[in-house]
PDB file of C-alpha atoms in Angstrom:
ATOM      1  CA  UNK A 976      42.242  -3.067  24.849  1.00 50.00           C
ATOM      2  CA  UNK A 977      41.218  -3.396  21.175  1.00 50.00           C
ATOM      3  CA  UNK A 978      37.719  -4.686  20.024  1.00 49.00           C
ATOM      4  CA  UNK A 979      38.297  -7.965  18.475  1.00 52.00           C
ATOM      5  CA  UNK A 980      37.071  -7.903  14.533  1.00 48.00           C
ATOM      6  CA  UNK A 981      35.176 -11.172  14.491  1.00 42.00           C
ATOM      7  CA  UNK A 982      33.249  -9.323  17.760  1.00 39.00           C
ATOM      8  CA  UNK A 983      32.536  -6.282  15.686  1.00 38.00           C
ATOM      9  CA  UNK A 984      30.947  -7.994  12.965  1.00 39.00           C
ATOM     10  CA  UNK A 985      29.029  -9.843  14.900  1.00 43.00           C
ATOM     11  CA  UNK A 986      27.854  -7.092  16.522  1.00 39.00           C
ATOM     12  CA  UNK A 987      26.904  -5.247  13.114  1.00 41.00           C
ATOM     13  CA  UNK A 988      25.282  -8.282  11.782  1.00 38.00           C
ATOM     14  CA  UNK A 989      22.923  -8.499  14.715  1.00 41.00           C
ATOM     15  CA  UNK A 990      21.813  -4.991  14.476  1.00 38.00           C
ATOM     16  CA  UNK A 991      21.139  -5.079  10.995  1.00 38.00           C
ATOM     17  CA  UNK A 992      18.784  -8.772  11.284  1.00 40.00           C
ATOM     18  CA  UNK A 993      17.161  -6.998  13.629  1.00 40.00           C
ATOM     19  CA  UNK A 994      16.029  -3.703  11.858  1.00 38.00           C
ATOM     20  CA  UNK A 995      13.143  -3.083  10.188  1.00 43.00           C
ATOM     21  CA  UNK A 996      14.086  -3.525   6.270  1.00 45.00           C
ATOM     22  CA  UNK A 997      11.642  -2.426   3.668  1.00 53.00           C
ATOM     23  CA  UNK A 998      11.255  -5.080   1.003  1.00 84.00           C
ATOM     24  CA  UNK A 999       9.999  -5.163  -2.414  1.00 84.00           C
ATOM     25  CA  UNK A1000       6.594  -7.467  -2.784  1.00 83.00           C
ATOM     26  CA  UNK A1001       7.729 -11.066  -4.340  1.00 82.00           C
ATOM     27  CA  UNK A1002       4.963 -10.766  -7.094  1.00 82.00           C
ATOM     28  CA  UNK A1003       3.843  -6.948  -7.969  1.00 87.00           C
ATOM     29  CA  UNK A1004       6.151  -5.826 -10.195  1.00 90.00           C
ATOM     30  CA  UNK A1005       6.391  -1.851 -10.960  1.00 93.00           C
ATOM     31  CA  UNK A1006       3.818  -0.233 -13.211  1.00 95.00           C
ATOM     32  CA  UNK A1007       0.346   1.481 -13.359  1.00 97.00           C
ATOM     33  CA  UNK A1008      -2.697  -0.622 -12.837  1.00 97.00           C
ATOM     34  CA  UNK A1009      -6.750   0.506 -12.861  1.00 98.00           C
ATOM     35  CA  UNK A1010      -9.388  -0.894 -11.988  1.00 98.00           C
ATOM     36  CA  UNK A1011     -12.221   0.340  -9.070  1.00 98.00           C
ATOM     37  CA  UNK A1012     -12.399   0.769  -5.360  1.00 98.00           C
ATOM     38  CA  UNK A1013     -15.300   0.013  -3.334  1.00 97.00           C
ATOM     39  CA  UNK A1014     -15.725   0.069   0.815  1.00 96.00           C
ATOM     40  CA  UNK A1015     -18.437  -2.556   1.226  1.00 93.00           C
ATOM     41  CA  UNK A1016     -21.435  -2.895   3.764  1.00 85.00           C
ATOM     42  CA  UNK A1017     -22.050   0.618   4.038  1.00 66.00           C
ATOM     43  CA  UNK A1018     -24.529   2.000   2.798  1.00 74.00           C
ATOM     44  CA  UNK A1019     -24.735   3.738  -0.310  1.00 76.00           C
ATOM     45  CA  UNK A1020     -21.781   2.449  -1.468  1.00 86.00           C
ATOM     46  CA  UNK A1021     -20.062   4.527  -4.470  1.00 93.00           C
ATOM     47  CA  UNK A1022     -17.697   2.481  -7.081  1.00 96.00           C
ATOM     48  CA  UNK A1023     -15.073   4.496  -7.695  1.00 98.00           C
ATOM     49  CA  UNK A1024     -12.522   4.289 -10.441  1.00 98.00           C
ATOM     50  CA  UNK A1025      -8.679   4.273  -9.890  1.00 98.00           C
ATOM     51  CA  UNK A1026      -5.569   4.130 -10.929  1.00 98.00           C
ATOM     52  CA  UNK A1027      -2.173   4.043  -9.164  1.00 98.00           C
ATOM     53  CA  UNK A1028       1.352   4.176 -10.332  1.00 97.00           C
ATOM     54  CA  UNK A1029       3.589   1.386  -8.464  1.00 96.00           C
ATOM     55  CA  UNK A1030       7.532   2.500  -9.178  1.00 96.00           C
ATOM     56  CA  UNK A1031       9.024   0.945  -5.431  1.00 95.00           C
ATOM     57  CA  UNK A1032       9.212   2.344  -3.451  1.00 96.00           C
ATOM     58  CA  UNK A1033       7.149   4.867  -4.226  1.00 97.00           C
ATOM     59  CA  UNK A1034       2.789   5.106  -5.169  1.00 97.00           C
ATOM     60  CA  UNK A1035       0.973   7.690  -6.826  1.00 98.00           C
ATOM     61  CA  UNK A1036      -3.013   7.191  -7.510  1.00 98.00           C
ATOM     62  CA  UNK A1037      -6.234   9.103  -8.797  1.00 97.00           C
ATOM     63  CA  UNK A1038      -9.738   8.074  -8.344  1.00 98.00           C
ATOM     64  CA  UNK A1039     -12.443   9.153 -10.679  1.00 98.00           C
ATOM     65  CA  UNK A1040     -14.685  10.377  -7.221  1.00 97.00           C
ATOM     66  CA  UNK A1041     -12.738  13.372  -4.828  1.00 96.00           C
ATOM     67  CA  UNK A1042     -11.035  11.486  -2.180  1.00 96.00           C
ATOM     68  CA  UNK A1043     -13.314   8.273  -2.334  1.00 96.00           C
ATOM     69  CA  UNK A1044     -10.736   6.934  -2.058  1.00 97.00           C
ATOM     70  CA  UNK A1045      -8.062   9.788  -1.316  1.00 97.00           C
ATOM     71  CA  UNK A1046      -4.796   8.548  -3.298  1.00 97.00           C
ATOM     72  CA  UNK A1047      -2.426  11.032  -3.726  1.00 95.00           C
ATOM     73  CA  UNK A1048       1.250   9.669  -2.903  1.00 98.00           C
ATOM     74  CA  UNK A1049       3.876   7.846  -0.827  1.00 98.00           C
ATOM     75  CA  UNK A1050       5.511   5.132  -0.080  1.00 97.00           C
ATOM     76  CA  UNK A1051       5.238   1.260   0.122  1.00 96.00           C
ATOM     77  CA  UNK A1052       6.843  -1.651   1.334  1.00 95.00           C
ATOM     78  CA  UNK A1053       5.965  -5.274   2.131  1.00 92.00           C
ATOM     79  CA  UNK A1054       6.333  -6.187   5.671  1.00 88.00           C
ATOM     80  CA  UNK A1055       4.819  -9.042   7.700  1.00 86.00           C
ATOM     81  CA  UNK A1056       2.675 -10.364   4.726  1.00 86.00           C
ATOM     82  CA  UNK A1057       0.622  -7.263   4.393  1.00 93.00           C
ATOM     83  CA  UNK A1058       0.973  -4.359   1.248  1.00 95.00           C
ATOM     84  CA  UNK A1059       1.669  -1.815   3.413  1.00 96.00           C
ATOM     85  CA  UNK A1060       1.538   2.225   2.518  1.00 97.00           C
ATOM     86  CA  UNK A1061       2.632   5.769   3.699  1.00 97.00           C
ATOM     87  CA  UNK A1062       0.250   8.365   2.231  1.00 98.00           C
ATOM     88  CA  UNK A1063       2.404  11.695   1.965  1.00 97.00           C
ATOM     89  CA  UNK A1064      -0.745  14.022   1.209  1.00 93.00           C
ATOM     90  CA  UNK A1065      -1.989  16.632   3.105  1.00 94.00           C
ATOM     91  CA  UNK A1066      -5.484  16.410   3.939  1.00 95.00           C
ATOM     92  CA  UNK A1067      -8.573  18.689   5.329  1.00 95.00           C
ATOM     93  CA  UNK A1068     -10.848  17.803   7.982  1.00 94.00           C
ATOM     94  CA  UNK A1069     -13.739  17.771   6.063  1.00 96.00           C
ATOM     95  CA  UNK A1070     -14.068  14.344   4.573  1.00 96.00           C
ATOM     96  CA  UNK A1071     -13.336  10.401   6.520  1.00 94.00           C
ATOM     97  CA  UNK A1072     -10.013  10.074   7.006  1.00 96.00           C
ATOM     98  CA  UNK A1073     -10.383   6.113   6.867  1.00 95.00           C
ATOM     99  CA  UNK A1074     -10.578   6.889   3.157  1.00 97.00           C
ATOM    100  CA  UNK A1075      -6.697   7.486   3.688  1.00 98.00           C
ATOM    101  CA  UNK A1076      -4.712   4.898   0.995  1.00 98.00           C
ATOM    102  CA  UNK A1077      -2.858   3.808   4.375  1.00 97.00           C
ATOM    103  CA  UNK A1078      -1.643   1.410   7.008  1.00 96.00           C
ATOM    104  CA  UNK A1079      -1.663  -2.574   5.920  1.00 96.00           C
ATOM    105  CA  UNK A1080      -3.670  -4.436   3.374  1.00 97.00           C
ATOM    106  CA  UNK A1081      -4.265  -7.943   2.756  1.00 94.00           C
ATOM    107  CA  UNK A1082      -3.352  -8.450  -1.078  1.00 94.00           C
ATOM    108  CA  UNK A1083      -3.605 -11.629  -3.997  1.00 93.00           C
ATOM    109  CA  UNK A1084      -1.634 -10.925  -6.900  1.00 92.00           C
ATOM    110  CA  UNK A1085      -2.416 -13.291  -9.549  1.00 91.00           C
ATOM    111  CA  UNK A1086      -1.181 -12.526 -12.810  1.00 90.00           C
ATOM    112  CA  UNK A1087      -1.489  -9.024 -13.733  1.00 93.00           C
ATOM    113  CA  UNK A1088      -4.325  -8.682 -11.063  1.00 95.00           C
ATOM    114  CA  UNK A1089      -3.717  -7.131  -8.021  1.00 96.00           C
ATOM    115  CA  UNK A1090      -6.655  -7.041  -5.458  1.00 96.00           C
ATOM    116  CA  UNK A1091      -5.848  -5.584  -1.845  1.00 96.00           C
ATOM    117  CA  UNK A1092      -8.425  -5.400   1.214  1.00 97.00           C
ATOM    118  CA  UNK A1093      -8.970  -3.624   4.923  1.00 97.00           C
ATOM    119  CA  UNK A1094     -11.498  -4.334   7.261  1.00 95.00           C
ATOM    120  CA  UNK A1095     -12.080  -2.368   9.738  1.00 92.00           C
ATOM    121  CA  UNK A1096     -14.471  -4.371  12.100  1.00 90.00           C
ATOM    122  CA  UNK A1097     -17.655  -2.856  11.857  1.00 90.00           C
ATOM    123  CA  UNK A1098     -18.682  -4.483   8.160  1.00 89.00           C
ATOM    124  CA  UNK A1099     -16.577  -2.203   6.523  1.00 92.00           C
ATOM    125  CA  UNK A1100     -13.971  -3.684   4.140  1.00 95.00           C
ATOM    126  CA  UNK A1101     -12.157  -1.524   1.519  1.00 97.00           C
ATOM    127  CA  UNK A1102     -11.051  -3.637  -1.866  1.00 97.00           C
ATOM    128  CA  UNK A1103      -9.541  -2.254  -4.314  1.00 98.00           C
ATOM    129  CA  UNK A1104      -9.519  -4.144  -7.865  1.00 98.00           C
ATOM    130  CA  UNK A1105      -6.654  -3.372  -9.996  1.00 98.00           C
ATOM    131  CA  UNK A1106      -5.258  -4.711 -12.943  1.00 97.00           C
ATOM    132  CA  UNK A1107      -1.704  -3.576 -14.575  1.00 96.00           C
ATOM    133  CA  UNK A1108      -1.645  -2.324 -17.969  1.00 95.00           C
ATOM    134  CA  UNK A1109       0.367  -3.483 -20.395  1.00 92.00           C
ATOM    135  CA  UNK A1110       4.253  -1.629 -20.532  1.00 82.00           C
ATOM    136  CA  UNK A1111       4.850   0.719 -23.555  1.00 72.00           C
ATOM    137  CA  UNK A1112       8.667  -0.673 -23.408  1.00 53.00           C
TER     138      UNK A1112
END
């Protein structure tokens, strides 16, 4: 007996509305933006510079303060309302790993402002402040 075609494409379509996709944010478009990173309510809190290179779907960043925050590279996507990264670095033991650029984010884009947030709940909440520089096109 031969699978019927309109069954087969069903079939396919249902598979693929049910994977995982990884999407491109509706409002950051591609580009390097700077600004600072901060993890607030702890104490001595440092404010580090930054920068990081959006080309989707890939990151690279640098902060002015070793691995506060620790940037390197990776992916992103934007799933389930939340910036969400991959950090592809390889990292000692020596050093808070929450300081990872990893997992989800809550984000604003506004603009050319881009301002993205974790909290971890214990007071600690990560922001990074970034806006993107103008294009040399």
């Amino acid at each position: 007996m031969k699978p019927k075609p309109f069954l087969l494409l069903a079939l396919m379509l249902s598979f693929f509305a049910c994977s995982k996709s990884t999407s491109r944010h509706p409002g950051l478009p591609d580009g390097t933006y700077t600004g600072t990173f901060q993890r607030l309510h702890q104490e001595n809190s440092q404010l580090a510079a930054v920068s990081i290179k959006f080309d989707f779907p890939n990151w690279t960043g640098y902060s002015n303060i070793n691995r506060y925050p620790a940037l390197g590279s990776g992916t992103f996507r934007y799933l389930n309302d939340a910036l969400t990264f991959e950090n592809a670095g390889v990292w000692t033991a020596d050093f808070d790993w929450t300081l990872i650029l990893k997992d989800a984010y809550i984000d604003q884009v506004k603009d050319d402002s881009l301002i993205f947030s974790k909290s971890y709940g214990n007071g600690w909440i990560d922001i990074y402040r970034l806006k993107k520089l103008p294009s040399n096109e």
